[in-house]
Coordinates of C-alpha atoms in Angstrom, one line a residue:
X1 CA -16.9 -48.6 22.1
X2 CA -14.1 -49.6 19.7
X3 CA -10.5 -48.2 20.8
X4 CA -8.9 -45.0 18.6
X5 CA -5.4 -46.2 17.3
X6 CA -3.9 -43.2 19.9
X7 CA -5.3 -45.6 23.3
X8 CA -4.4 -49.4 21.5
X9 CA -0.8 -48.0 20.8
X10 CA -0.4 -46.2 24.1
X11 CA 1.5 -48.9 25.0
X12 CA 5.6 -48.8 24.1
X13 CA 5.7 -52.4 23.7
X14 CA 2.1 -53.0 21.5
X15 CA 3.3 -50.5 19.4
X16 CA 6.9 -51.5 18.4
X17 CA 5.3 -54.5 17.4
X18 CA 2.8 -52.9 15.4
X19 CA 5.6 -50.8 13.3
X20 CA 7.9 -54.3 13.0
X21 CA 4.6 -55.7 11.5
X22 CA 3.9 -52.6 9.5
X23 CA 7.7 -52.6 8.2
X24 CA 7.0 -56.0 6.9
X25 CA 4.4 -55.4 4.9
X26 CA 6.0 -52.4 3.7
X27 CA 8.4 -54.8 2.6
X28 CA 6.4 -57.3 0.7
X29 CA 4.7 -54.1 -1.3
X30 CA 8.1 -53.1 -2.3
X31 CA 9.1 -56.9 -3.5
X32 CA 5.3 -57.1 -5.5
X33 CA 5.7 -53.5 -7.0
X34 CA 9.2 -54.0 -8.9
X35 CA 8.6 -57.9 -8.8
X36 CA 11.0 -58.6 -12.4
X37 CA 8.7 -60.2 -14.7
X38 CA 5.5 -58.2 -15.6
X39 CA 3.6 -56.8 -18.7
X40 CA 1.4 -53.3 -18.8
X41 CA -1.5 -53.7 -18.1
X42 CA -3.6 -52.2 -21.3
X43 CA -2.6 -55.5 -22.7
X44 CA -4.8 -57.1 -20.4
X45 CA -7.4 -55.8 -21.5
X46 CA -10.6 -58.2 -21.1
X47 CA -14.2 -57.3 -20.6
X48 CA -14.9 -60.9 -20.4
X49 CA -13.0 -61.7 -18.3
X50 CA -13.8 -58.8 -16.3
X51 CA -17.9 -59.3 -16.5
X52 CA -16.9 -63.6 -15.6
X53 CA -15.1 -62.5 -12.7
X54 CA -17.7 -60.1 -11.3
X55 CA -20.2 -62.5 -12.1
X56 CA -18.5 -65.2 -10.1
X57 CA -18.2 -62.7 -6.8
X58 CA -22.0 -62.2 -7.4
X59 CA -22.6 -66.3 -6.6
X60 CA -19.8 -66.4 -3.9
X61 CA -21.8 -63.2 -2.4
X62 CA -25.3 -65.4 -2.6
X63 CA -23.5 -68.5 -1.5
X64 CA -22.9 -66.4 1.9
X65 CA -25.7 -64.3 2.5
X66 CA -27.1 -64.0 5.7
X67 CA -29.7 -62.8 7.8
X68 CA -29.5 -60.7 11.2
X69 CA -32.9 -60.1 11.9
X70 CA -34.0 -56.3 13.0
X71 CA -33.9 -56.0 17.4
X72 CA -37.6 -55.4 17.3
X73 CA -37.0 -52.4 19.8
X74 CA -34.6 -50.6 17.4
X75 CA -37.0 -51.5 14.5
X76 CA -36.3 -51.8 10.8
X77 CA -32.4 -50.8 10.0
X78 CA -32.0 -49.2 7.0
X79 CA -28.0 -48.9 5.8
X80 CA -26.8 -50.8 8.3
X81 CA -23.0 -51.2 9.8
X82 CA -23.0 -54.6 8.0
X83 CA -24.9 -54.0 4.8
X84 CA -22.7 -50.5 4.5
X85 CA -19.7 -52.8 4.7
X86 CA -21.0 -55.0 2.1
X87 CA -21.5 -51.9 -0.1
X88 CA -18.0 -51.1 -0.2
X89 CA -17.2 -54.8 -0.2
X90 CA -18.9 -55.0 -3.9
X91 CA -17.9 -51.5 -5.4
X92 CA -14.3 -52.2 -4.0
X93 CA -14.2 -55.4 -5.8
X94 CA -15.7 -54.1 -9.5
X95 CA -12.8 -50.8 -8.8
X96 CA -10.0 -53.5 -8.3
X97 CA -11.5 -55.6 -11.5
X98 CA -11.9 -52.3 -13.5
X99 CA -8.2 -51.9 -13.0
X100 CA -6.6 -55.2 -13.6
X101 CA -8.7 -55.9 -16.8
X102 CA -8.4 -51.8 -18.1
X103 CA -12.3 -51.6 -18.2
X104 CA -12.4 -48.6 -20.1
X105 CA -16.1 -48.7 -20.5
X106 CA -17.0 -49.0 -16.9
X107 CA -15.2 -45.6 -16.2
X108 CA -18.7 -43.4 -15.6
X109 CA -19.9 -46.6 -12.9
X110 CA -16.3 -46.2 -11.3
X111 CA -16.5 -42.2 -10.5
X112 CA -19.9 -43.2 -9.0
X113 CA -18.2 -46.0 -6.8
X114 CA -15.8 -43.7 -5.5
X115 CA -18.3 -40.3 -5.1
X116 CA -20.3 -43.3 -3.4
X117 CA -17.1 -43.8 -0.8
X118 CA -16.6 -40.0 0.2
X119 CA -20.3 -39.5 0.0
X120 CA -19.7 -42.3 3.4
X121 CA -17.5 -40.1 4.7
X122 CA -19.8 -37.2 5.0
X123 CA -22.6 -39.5 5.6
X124 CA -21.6 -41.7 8.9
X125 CA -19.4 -38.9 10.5
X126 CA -22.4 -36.7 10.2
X127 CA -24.0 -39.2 12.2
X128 CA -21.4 -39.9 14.5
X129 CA -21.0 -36.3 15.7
X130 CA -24.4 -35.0 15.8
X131 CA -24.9 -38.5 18.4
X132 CA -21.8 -38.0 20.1
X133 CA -20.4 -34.2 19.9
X134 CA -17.0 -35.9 20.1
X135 CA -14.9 -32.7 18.9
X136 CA -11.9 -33.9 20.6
X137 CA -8.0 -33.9 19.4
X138 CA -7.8 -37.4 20.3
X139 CA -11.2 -38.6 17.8
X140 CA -9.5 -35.9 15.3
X141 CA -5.8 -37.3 15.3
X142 CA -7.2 -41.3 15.7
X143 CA -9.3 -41.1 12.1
X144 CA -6.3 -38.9 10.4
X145 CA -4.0 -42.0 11.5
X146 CA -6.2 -44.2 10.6
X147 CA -7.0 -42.8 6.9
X148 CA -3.1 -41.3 6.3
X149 CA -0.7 -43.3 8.3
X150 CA -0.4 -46.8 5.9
X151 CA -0.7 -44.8 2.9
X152 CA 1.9 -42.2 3.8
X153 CA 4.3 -44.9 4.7
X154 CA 3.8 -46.7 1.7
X155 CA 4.1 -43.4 -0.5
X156 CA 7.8 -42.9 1.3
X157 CA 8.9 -46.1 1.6
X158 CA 8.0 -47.1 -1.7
X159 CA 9.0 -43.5 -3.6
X160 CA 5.1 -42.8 -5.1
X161 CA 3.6 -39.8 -4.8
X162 CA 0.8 -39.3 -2.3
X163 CA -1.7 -38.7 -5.0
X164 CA -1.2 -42.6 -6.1
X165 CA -3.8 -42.9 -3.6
X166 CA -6.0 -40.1 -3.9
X167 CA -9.5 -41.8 -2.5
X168 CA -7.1 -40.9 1.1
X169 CA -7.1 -37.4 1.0
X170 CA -10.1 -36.8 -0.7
X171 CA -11.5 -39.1 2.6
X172 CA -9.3 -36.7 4.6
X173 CA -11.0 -33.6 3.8
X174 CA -14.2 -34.8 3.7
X175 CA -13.6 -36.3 7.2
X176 CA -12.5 -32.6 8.5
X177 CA -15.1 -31.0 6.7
X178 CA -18.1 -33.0 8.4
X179 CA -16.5 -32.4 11.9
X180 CA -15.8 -28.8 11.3
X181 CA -19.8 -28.8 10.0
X182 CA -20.9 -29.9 12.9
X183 CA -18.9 -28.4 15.5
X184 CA -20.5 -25.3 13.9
X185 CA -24.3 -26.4 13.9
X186 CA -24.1 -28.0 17.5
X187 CA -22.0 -24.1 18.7
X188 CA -25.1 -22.8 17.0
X189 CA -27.3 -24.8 19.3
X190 CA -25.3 -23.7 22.5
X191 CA -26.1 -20.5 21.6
X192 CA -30.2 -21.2 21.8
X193 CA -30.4 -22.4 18.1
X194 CA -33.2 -25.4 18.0
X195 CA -32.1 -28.7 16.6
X196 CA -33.2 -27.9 12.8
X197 CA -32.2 -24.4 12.3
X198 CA -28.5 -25.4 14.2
X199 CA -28.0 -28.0 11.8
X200 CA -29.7 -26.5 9.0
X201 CA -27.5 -23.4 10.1
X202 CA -23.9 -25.3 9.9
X203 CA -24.7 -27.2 6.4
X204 CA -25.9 -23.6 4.7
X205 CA -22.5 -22.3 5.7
X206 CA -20.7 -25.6 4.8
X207 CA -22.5 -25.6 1.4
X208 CA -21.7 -22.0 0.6
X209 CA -18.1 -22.2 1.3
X210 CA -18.1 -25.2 -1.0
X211 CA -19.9 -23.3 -3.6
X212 CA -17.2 -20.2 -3.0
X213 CA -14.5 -22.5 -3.4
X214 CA -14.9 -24.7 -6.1
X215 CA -17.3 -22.5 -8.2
X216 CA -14.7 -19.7 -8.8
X217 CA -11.0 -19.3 -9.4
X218 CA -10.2 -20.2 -5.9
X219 CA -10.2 -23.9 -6.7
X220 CA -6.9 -23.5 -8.8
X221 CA -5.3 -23.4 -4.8
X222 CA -5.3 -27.0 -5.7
X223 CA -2.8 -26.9 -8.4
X224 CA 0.1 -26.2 -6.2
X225 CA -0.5 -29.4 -5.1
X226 CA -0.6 -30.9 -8.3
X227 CA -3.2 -30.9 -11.5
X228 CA -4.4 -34.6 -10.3
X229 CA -5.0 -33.6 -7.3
X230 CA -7.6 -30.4 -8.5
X231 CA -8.6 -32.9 -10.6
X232 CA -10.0 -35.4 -8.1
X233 CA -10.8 -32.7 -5.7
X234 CA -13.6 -31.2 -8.1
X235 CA -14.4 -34.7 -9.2
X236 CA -15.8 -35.1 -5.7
X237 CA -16.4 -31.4 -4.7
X238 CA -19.7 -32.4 -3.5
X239 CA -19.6 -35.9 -2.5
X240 CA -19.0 -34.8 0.8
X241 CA -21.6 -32.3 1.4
X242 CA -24.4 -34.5 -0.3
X243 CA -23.2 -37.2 2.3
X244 CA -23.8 -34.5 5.5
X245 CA -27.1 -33.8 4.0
X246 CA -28.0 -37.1 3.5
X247 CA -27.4 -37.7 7.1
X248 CA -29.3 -34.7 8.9
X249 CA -32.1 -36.4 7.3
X250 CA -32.1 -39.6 7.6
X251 CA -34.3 -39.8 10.6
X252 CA -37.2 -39.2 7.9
X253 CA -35.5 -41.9 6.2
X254 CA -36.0 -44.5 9.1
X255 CA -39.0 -43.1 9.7
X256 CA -40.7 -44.2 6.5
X257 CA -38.9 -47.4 6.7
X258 CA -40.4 -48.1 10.1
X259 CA -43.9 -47.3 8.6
X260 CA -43.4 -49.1 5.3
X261 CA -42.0 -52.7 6.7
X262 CA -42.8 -52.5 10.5
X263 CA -43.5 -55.9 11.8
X264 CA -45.7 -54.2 14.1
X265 CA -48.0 -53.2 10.7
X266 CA -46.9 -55.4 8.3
X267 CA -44.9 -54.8 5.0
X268 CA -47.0 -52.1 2.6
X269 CA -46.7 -53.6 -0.9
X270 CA -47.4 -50.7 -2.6
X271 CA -44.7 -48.7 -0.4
X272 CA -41.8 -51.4 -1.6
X273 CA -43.2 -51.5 -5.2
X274 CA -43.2 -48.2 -5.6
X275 CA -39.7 -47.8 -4.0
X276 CA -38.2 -50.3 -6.3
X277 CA -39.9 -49.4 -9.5
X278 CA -38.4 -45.6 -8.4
X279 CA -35.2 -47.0 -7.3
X280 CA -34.7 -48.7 -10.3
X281 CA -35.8 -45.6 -12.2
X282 CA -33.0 -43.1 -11.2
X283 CA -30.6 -45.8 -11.9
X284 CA -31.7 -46.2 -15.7
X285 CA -32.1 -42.5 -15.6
X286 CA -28.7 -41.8 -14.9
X287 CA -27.3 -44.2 -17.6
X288 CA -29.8 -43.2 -20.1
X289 CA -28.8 -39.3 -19.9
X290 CA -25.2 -39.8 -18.2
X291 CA -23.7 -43.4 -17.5
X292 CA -23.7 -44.5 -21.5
X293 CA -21.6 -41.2 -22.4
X294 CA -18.9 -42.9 -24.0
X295 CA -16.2 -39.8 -24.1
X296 CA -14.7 -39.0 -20.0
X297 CA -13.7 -36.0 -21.1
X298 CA -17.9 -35.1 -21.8
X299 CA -19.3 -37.0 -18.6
X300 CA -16.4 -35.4 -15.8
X301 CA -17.6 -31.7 -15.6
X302 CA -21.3 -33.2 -15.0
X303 CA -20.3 -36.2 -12.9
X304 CA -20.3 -34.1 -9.0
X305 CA -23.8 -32.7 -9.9
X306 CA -25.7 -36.0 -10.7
X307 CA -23.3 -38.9 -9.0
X308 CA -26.1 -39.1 -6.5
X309 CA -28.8 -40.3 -9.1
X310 CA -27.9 -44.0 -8.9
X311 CA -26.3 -43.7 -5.5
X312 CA -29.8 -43.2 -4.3
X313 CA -31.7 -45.6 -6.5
X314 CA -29.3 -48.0 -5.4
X315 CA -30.6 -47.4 -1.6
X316 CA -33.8 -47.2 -2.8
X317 CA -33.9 -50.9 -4.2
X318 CA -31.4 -52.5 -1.8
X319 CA -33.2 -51.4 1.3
X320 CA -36.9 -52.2 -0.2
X321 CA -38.0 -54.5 2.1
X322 CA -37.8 -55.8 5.8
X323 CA -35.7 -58.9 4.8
X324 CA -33.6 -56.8 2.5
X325 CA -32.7 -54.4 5.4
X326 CA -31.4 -57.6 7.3
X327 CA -29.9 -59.5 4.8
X328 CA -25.8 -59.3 3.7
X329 CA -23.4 -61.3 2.2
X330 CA -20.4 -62.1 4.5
X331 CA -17.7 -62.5 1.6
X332 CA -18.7 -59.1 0.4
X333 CA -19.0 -57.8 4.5
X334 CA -15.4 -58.5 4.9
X335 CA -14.0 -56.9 1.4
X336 CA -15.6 -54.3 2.8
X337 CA -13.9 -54.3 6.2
X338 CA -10.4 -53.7 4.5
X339 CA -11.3 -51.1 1.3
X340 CA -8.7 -49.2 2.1
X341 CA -5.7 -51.8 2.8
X342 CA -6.9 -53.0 -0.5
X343 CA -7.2 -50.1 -2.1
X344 CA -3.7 -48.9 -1.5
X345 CA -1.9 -52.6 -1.8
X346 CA -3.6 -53.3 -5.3
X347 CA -1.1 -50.6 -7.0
X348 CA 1.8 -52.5 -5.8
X349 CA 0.3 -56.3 -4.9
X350 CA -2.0 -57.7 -7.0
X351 CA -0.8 -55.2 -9.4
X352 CA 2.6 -53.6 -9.8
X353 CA 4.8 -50.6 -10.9
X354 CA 2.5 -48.1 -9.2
X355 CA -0.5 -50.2 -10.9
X356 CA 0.9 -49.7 -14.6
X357 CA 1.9 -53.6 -15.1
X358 CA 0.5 -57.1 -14.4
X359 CA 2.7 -59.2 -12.4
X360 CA 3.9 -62.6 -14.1
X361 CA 4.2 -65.0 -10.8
X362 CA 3.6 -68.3 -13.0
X363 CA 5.5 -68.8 -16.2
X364 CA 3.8 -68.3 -19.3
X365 CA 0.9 -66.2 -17.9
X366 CA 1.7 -63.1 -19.8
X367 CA -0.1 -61.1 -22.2
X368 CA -0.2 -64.1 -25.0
X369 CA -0.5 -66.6 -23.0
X370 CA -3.7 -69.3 -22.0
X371 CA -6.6 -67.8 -20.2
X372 CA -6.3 -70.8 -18.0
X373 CA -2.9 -69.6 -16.7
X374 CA -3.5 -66.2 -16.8
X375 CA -6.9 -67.2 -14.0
X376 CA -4.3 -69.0 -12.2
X377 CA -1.7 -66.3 -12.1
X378 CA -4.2 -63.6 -11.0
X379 CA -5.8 -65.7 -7.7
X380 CA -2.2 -66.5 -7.1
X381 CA -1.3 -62.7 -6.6
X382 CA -5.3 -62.6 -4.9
X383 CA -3.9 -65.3 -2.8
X384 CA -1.3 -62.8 -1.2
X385 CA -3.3 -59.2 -1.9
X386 CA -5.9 -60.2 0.1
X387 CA -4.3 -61.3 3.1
X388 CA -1.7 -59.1 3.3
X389 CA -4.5 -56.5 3.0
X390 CA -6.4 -58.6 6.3
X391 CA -2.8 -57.9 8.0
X392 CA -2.3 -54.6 7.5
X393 CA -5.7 -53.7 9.0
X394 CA -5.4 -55.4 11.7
X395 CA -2.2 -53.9 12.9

């Protein structure tokens, strides 16, 4: 069972070194964010370069696939802890891209990346509690450090508003909601509730209060906050929820996937056909009538009710056969394992000025200078983003 941050830093000594470590690399993102020499980054720009580098993750994510086959007494795994990884290893990746090369055109696919993240949230803490019932202070205050505590630091110690990073809070609350969900449905259960109509119970009262808030006027709460923050709040109003949904019924999930690619029955053809052709389907779907809207402005009231469209066509086809299932890329596995050290340090790292300019580490890599140099000058900062990113989530 792995450690909450409260029991590894219950020691004095472990954790002043953890702060001295954390100070740092507080440190180096202050250096990288008003590092002298740097140009906005609308001048850079580049959907070639942007579709060469992507392209180039995709073969360094072939190069180092690999396969963990299925423990024949769990059966087929569908999502798994290392193929989830990998999913936020890639979308990571293309969000990081999108911002260094201003993608404008890959906005829409970007709002899906990150409704894909907080639908996670919803999704594997619905899971975690209904297995565990672990309701305590000590599983509530671990995750809250462990989402808030780097990007609070970084939002003091660097003078940026908190909403810099607003993928954090909008993990937070989704986070709070699924345990506060759950604690309901399983206090339904104690009080004689079966199984279904507990958890069926908790989600209908979990969906209406999200319907109560962000359908009427009480969403403006959020503007004394600020108006980014009601922004990205109803961009994701119910990312969340889908997620907790999604994860009271997965069991019928792993269900079919057991009968479709059992090794005990063999693969169904058909099933995986049909999966993939489907799959495949609500992706093109959601382009056709969504994804190609060219105006953000159009496609941002619609995005909360459809953002699940491709996120499930893209389970559909990833997970659409036995060796799929078992199959991940281990590049990919371990972008995924620090999304939000990376996340956070890309706005004052690999990029800088709160994300607003491109750093100029080698001489005449600027805006008008060779794309050679330019490559060169953006692994350079990769060179120290990445690791520094490793670091931070380690401590």
């Amino acid at each position: 069972m792995t450690q909450s941050i409260l029991a590894r830093w219950s020691l004095r000594k472990e954790f002043l070194l953890a702060q001295c470590q954390v100070a740092v690399i507080l440190l180096i993102a202050h250096l990288g964010n008003i590092f002298p020499k740097s140009y906005h980054r609308n001048e850079n720009h580049d959907p070639t370069m942007f579709y060469i580098v992507c392209a180039t993750m995709t073969v360094i994510a072939l190069a180092t696939l690999r396969r963990e086959e299925s423990d024949p007494k769990r059966g087929v795994q569908l999502l798994s802890r290392a193929q989830t990884e990998e999913w936020k290893g890639w979308m990571q990746f293309a969000f990081i891209m999108y911002h260094y090369y201003r993608m404008y055109s890959a906005y829409n696919e970007i709002r899906c990346f990150v409704s894909a993240y907080v639908w996670m949230t919803g999704f594997g803490n619905f899971l975690y509690f209904d297995k565990t019932k672990d309701f305590t202070i000590d599983r509530a205050i671990s995750m809250w450090l462990r989402i808030n505590y780097f990007p609070i630091l970084l939002s003091i110690f660097l003078s940026v508003p908190l909403e810099l990073y607003y993928v954090v809070p909008l993990h937070t609350v989704g986070f709070f909601i699924t345990m506060a969900t759950c604690w309901i449905s399983c206090a339904l259960e104690r009080k004689g509730m079966s199984y279904w109509k507990s958890r069926i119970g908790g989600l209908l009262i979990c969906t209406v209060v999200h319907i109560a808030f962000y359908e009427t006027p009480a969403v403006n709460f959020l503007k004394l906050f600020s108006d980014e923050y009601l922004f990205r709040f109803s961009s994701d109003k119910y990312s969340a929820l889908v997620g907790i949904w999604s994860g009271l019924v997965w069991k019928k999930f792993k269900d079919y996937m057991q009968w479709a690619y059992s090794s005990d029955s063999g693969e169904r053809t058909g099933a995986k056909w049909i999966q993939r052709i489907a799959g495949t389907a609500l992706i093109w779907l959601w382009w056709y009538a969504f994804g190609s809207i060219d105006d953000k402005f159009v496609y941002n009231p619609i995005h909360p009710y459809i953002f699940w469209i491709p996120v499930a066509g893209w389970l559909m086809v990833r997970n659409s056969s036995k060796y799929l299932t078992e199959v991940h890329s281990t590049a990919l596995e371990f972008f995924g394992r620090i999304t939000l050290e990376t996340y956070v340090l890309q706005f004052h790292v690999f990029m800088c000025n709160n994300v607003q300019h491109i750093p100029i580490v080698i001489p005449g890599s600027g805006p008008d200078g060779p794309t050679y140099l330019k490559v060169m000058n953006m692994l350079l900062c990769g060179m120290i983003f990445v690791p520094l990113a490793w670091w931070a989530r380690r401590v």
